[in-house]
Tab-separated table of C-alpha atoms in Angstrom:
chain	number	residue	atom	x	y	z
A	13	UNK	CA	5.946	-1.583	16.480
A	14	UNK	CA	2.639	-1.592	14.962
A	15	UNK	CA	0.831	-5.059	13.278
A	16	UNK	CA	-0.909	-2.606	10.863
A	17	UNK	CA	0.272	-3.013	7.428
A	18	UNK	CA	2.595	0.203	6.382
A	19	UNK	CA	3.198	1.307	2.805
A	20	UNK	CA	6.705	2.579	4.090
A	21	UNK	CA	8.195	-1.113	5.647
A	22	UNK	CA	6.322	-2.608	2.382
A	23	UNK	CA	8.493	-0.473	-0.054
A	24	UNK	CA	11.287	-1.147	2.043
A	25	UNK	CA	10.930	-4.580	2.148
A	26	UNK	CA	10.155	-4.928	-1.550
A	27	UNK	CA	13.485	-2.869	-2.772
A	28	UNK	CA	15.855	-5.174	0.224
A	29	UNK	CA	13.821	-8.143	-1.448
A	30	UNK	CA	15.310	-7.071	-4.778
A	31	UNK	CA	18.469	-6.497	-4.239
A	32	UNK	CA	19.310	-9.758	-2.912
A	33	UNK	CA	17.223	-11.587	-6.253
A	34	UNK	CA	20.113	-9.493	-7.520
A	35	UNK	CA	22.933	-10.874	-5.702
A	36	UNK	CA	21.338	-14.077	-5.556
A	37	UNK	CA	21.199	-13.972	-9.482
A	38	UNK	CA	25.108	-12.575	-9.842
A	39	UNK	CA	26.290	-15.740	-7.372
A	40	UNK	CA	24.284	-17.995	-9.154
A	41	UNK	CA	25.406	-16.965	-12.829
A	42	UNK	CA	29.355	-16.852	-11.081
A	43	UNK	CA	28.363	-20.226	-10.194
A	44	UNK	CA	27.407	-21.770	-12.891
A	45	UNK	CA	29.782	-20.155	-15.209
A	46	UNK	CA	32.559	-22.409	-13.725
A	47	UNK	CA	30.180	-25.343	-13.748
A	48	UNK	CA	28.436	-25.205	-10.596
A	49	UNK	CA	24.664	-25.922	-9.732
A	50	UNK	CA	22.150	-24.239	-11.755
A	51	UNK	CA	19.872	-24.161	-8.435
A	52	UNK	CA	18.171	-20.650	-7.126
A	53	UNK	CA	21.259	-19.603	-4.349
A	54	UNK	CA	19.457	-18.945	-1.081
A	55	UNK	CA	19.970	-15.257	-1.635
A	56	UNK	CA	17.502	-15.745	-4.621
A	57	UNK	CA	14.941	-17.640	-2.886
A	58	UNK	CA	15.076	-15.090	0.216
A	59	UNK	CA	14.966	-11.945	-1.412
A	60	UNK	CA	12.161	-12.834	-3.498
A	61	UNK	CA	10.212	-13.946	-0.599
A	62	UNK	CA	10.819	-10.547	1.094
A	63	UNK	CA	10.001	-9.019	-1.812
A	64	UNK	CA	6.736	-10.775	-1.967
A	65	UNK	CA	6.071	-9.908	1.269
A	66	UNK	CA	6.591	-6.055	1.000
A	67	UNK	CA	4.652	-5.607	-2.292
A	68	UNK	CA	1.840	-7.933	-0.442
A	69	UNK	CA	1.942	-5.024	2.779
A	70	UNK	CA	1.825	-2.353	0.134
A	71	UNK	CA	-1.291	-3.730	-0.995
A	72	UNK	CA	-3.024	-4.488	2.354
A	73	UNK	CA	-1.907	-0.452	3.341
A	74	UNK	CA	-3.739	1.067	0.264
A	75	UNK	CA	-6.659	-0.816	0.851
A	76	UNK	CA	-6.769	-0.203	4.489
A	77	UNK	CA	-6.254	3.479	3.409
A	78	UNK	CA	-9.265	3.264	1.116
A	79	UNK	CA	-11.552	1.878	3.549
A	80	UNK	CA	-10.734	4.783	5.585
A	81	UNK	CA	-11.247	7.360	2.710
A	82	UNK	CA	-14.872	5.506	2.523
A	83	UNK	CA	-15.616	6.201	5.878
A	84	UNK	CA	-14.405	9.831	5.832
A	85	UNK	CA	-16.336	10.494	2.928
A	86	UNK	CA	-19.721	8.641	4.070
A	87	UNK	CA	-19.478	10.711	7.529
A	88	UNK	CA	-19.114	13.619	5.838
A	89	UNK	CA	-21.792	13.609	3.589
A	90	UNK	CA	-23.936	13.076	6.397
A	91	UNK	CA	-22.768	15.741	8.985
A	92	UNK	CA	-22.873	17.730	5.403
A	93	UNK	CA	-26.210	17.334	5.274
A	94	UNK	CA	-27.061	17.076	8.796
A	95	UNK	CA	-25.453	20.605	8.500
A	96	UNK	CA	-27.650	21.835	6.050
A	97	UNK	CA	-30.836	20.830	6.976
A	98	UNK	CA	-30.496	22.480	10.284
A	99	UNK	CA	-28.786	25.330	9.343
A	100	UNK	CA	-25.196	24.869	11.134
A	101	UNK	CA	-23.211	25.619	8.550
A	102	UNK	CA	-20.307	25.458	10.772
A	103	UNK	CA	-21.108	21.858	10.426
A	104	UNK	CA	-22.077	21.757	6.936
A	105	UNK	CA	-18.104	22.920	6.389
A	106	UNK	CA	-16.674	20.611	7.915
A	107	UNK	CA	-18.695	17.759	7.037
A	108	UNK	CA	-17.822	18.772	2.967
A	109	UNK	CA	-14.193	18.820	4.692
A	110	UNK	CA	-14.378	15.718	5.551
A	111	UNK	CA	-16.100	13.952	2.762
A	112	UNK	CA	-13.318	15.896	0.430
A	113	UNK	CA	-10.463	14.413	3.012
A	114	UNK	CA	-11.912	11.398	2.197
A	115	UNK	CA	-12.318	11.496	-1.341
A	116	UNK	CA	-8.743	12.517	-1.364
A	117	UNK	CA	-7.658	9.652	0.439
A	118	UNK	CA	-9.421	7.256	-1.614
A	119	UNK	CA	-7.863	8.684	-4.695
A	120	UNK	CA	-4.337	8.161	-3.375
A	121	UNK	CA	-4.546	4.455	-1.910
A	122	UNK	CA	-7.156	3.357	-5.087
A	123	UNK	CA	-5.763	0.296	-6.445
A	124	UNK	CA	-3.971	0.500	-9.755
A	125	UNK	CA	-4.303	-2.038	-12.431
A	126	UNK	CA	-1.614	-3.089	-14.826
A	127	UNK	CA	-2.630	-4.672	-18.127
């Protein structure tokens, strides 16, 4: 198993996180309901930690995803214009190729803001 940070186990991890706030919010309201403590059940304080923790992976994925996009698109442009100024437009191709790859994948792990 890989240490890099995956968008997949994040999601995972975020939805399992949620599901047991869930649960840990049903026992809790059972609980109290018959006069029981009105503290956060363990399910509570788990699952939000998980979830936490996915949503935090999530994050580090995108940006790790951006930075790559960055450095598709920077080597690109160069071998783009390498390309063109000394004619290999076999080069030229797939330097725009790659600077588009890496637009693309900017695009798709750019971080989204909530207001």
């Amino acid at each position: 198993m890989s240490n890099e940070p995956s968008k997949t186990n994040g999601q995972i991890n975020s939805l399992v996180g949620s599901a047991k706030v869930l649960v840990g919010n049903t026992i809790e309201t059972a609980y109290q309901a018959v006069g029981g403590s009105s503290e956060p059940s363990s399910w509570t304080t788990a699952g939000q930690k998980q979830h936490d923790q996915g949503e935090a992976e999530i994050t580090a994925a995108k940006a790790q995803g951006y930075v790559e996009g960055v450095g598709d698109r920077l080597e690109g442009k160069k071998d783009s214009i390498v390309g063109a100024i000394t004619g290999d437009k076999s080069q030229q191709t797939s330097g725009n190729l790659q600077h588009d790859k890496g637009e693309a994948q900017m695009e798709i792990n750019k971080r989204e803001y909530t207001v």
